[in-house]
Amino acid sequence: MSTLGIIGSGNIGSVVAWLAVDAGLDVVMANSRGPESLADKVRDLGVRAATVEDAVRAGDWVLVTIPLGRYAELPVEPFAGKVVLDTMNYYPHRDGRIDRLDRELVTTAQLLQEHLPEAHTVKAFNNISARNIVTLARPADATDRSALPIAGDDADAKASATTLIQTLGFDVVDVGPLSESWRFEPETAAYVTPYLSKASTAKQRAAGHADPGKPLPVAGLVQLIAGAHRPPVAGREF
């Protein structure tokens, strides 16, 4: 049985864990508060709780889904040789200003790769809401299967991440190296909105109504990625 380590027990980590357990994977989850804080996840999702170090070491893949502002708190040594799926996005109001991101010198995934030099980082699961990960996951033979983008510098790591994402219910579009991962980060055309149902209004979503989602096939995602433009720094939310 393959194992997915998940660092972070928020919305994205929880829904990916649920899909992974449903797909027959062993899931080991950790957060900054310790294994004892994950009793509800063990009960409700069927995951195993562990320390961050143990979850990383157990994983054939490791999903990192924590606030970007805390990425430097991750221990370095356990990640050596691991395929790391990075879901983190830059929200300055939450993470604080990060000068190299503001100046477009690096991407968020490149920051993580610099911190974990012996790991193999793949940007993934950052451009879709947790709710739509649940509503849009489909079997491999489904005609309405959605696609998710990935980016990474290691071809073997991207192939491994693709296998995982396909197992969890999505097709995959390879966008290229980590330097191109900005193409599906916040404020780009491929971020969140293409997966939302037109029948669900912003007011309804703000009120907590679940959005049923709208399938985004490979061809549609490829078009959005190809036409991506980086928003000017002055137009970003600081």
Short mmCIF file of C-alpha atoms in Angstrom, two decimals, residues 22-170:
data_model
loop_
_atom_site.label_atom_id
_atom_site.label_comp_id
_atom_site.label_asym_id
_atom_site.label_seq_id
_atom_site.Cartn_x
_atom_site.Cartn_y
_atom_site.Cartn_z
CA ASP A 22 -11.20 6.32 -0.35
CA ALA A 23 -8.74 5.36 -3.10
CA GLY A 24 -7.08 2.81 -0.83
CA LEU A 25 -3.99 4.78 0.17
CA ASP A 26 -2.51 4.88 3.63
CA VAL A 27 -2.60 8.49 4.86
CA VAL A 28 -0.44 9.87 7.66
CA MET A 29 -1.37 13.40 8.73
CA ALA A 30 0.52 15.91 10.85
CA ASN A 31 0.17 19.51 11.91
CA SER A 32 2.01 22.01 14.09
CA ARG A 33 -0.15 21.22 17.13
CA GLY A 34 0.87 17.56 17.41
CA PRO A 35 -0.78 14.15 16.81
CA GLU A 36 -3.14 14.47 19.78
CA SER A 37 -4.91 17.38 18.05
CA LEU A 38 -5.89 15.15 15.11
CA ALA A 39 -8.25 12.77 16.90
CA ASP A 40 -11.21 14.01 14.84
CA LYS A 41 -9.33 13.45 11.57
CA VAL A 42 -8.38 9.91 12.64
CA ARG A 43 -12.02 9.21 13.50
CA ASP A 44 -13.72 10.93 10.57
CA LEU A 45 -11.23 10.42 7.73
CA GLY A 46 -9.45 7.19 8.63
CA VAL A 47 -5.97 8.74 8.62
CA ARG A 48 -3.12 8.00 11.00
CA ALA A 49 -1.82 10.88 13.12
CA ALA A 50 1.90 11.52 13.50
CA THR A 51 4.52 14.17 14.10
CA VAL A 52 5.59 16.22 11.09
CA GLU A 53 8.87 14.35 10.86
CA ASP A 54 7.22 10.93 11.00
CA ALA A 55 4.54 11.87 8.46
CA VAL A 56 7.19 13.05 6.03
CA ARG A 57 9.31 9.94 6.46
CA ALA A 58 6.29 7.66 5.99
CA GLY A 59 5.11 9.22 2.75
CA ASP A 60 5.76 8.03 -0.78
CA TRP A 61 4.45 11.51 -1.50
CA VAL A 62 4.19 14.42 0.93
CA LEU A 63 1.48 17.05 0.55
CA VAL A 64 2.48 20.36 2.14
CA THR A 65 -0.63 22.43 2.78
CA ILE A 66 0.20 25.08 5.37
CA PRO A 67 0.16 28.91 5.25
CA LEU A 68 3.03 30.07 3.05
CA GLY A 69 4.34 32.34 5.77
CA ARG A 70 5.29 29.26 7.80
CA TYR A 71 7.12 27.24 5.14
CA ALA A 72 10.53 27.93 6.70
CA GLU A 73 9.38 26.12 9.87
CA LEU A 74 9.38 22.78 8.02
CA PRO A 75 12.21 20.45 9.05
CA VAL A 76 14.63 19.98 6.18
CA GLU A 77 16.27 16.59 6.70
CA PRO A 78 13.18 14.30 6.59
CA PHE A 79 12.19 15.69 3.16
CA ALA A 80 15.38 14.52 1.44
CA GLY A 81 14.47 12.50 -1.66
CA LYS A 82 10.71 12.99 -1.21
CA VAL A 83 8.20 14.01 -3.87
CA VAL A 84 6.59 17.07 -2.28
CA LEU A 85 3.26 18.39 -3.53
CA ASP A 86 3.08 22.09 -2.65
CA THR A 87 -0.41 23.61 -2.36
CA MET A 88 0.67 26.92 -0.83
CA ASN A 89 -0.43 30.32 -2.18
CA TYR A 90 0.84 33.79 -1.36
CA TYR A 91 -1.69 35.96 0.46
CA PRO A 92 0.22 39.03 1.75
CA HIS A 93 -2.51 40.01 4.21
CA ARG A 94 -1.99 36.62 5.91
CA ASP A 95 1.64 35.75 5.16
CA GLY A 96 3.23 39.18 5.37
CA ARG A 97 5.08 40.79 2.51
CA ILE A 98 7.71 38.59 0.86
CA ASP A 99 9.95 40.84 -1.20
CA ARG A 100 11.23 38.24 -3.68
CA LEU A 101 7.65 37.24 -4.54
CA ASP A 102 6.53 40.85 -4.87
CA ARG A 103 9.44 41.47 -7.24
CA GLU A 104 8.66 38.27 -9.19
CA LEU A 105 12.17 36.92 -8.65
CA VAL A 106 10.86 33.51 -7.56
CA THR A 107 7.61 31.62 -7.33
CA THR A 108 6.14 30.23 -4.13
CA ALA A 109 7.16 26.72 -5.14
CA GLN A 110 10.73 27.85 -5.78
CA LEU A 111 10.86 29.24 -2.24
CA LEU A 112 9.85 25.85 -0.88
CA GLN A 113 12.35 24.06 -3.12
CA GLU A 114 15.12 26.34 -1.86
CA HIS A 115 14.17 25.49 1.72
CA LEU A 116 14.04 21.75 0.94
CA PRO A 117 16.99 21.41 -1.46
CA GLU A 118 17.08 17.59 -1.45
CA ALA A 119 13.33 17.22 -2.05
CA HIS A 120 11.55 17.25 -5.41
CA THR A 121 8.84 19.92 -5.28
CA VAL A 122 5.77 19.77 -7.51
CA LYS A 123 3.22 22.59 -7.41
CA ALA A 124 -0.27 21.06 -7.23
CA PHE A 125 -3.77 21.41 -5.74
CA ASN A 126 -3.32 25.16 -5.21
CA ASN A 127 -5.68 26.48 -7.91
CA ILE A 128 -8.92 24.78 -6.88
CA SER A 129 -11.05 25.20 -3.76
CA ALA A 130 -11.31 22.40 -1.24
CA ARG A 131 -15.03 22.10 -1.92
CA ASN A 132 -14.49 21.59 -5.62
CA ILE A 133 -11.78 19.01 -5.05
CA VAL A 134 -14.58 16.98 -3.50
CA THR A 135 -17.33 17.78 -6.01
CA LEU A 136 -15.23 17.39 -9.17
CA ALA A 137 -13.20 14.24 -8.45
CA ARG A 138 -14.19 11.57 -10.97
CA PRO A 139 -13.26 7.98 -11.90
CA ALA A 140 -10.63 7.55 -14.62
CA ASP A 141 -13.21 6.67 -17.28
CA ALA A 142 -15.57 9.58 -16.57
CA THR A 143 -16.37 11.86 -19.51
CA ASP A 144 -16.67 14.91 -17.27
CA ARG A 145 -13.28 14.59 -15.56
CA SER A 146 -11.53 17.83 -14.63
CA ALA A 147 -7.84 18.65 -15.04
CA LEU A 148 -5.44 20.15 -12.52
CA PRO A 149 -2.12 21.84 -13.38
CA ILE A 150 1.27 20.87 -11.98
CA ALA A 151 4.74 22.36 -12.29
CA GLY A 152 8.11 21.00 -11.23
CA ASP A 153 11.78 20.82 -12.10
CA ASP A 154 12.14 17.02 -11.82
CA ALA A 155 10.48 14.90 -14.51
CA ASP A 156 10.32 11.77 -12.38
CA ALA A 157 8.72 13.68 -9.51
CA LYS A 158 6.12 15.13 -11.84
CA ALA A 159 5.35 11.66 -13.19
CA SER A 160 4.91 10.38 -9.64
CA ALA A 161 2.69 13.32 -8.68
CA THR A 162 0.63 12.78 -11.82
CA THR A 163 0.00 9.16 -10.81
CA LEU A 164 -1.24 10.30 -7.40
CA ILE A 165 -3.49 13.06 -8.77
CA GLN A 166 -4.98 10.74 -11.37
CA THR A 167 -5.67 8.18 -8.64
CA LEU A 168 -7.49 10.86 -6.65
CA GLY A 169 -9.81 11.69 -9.55
CA PHE A 170 -8.28 14.30 -11.85
#
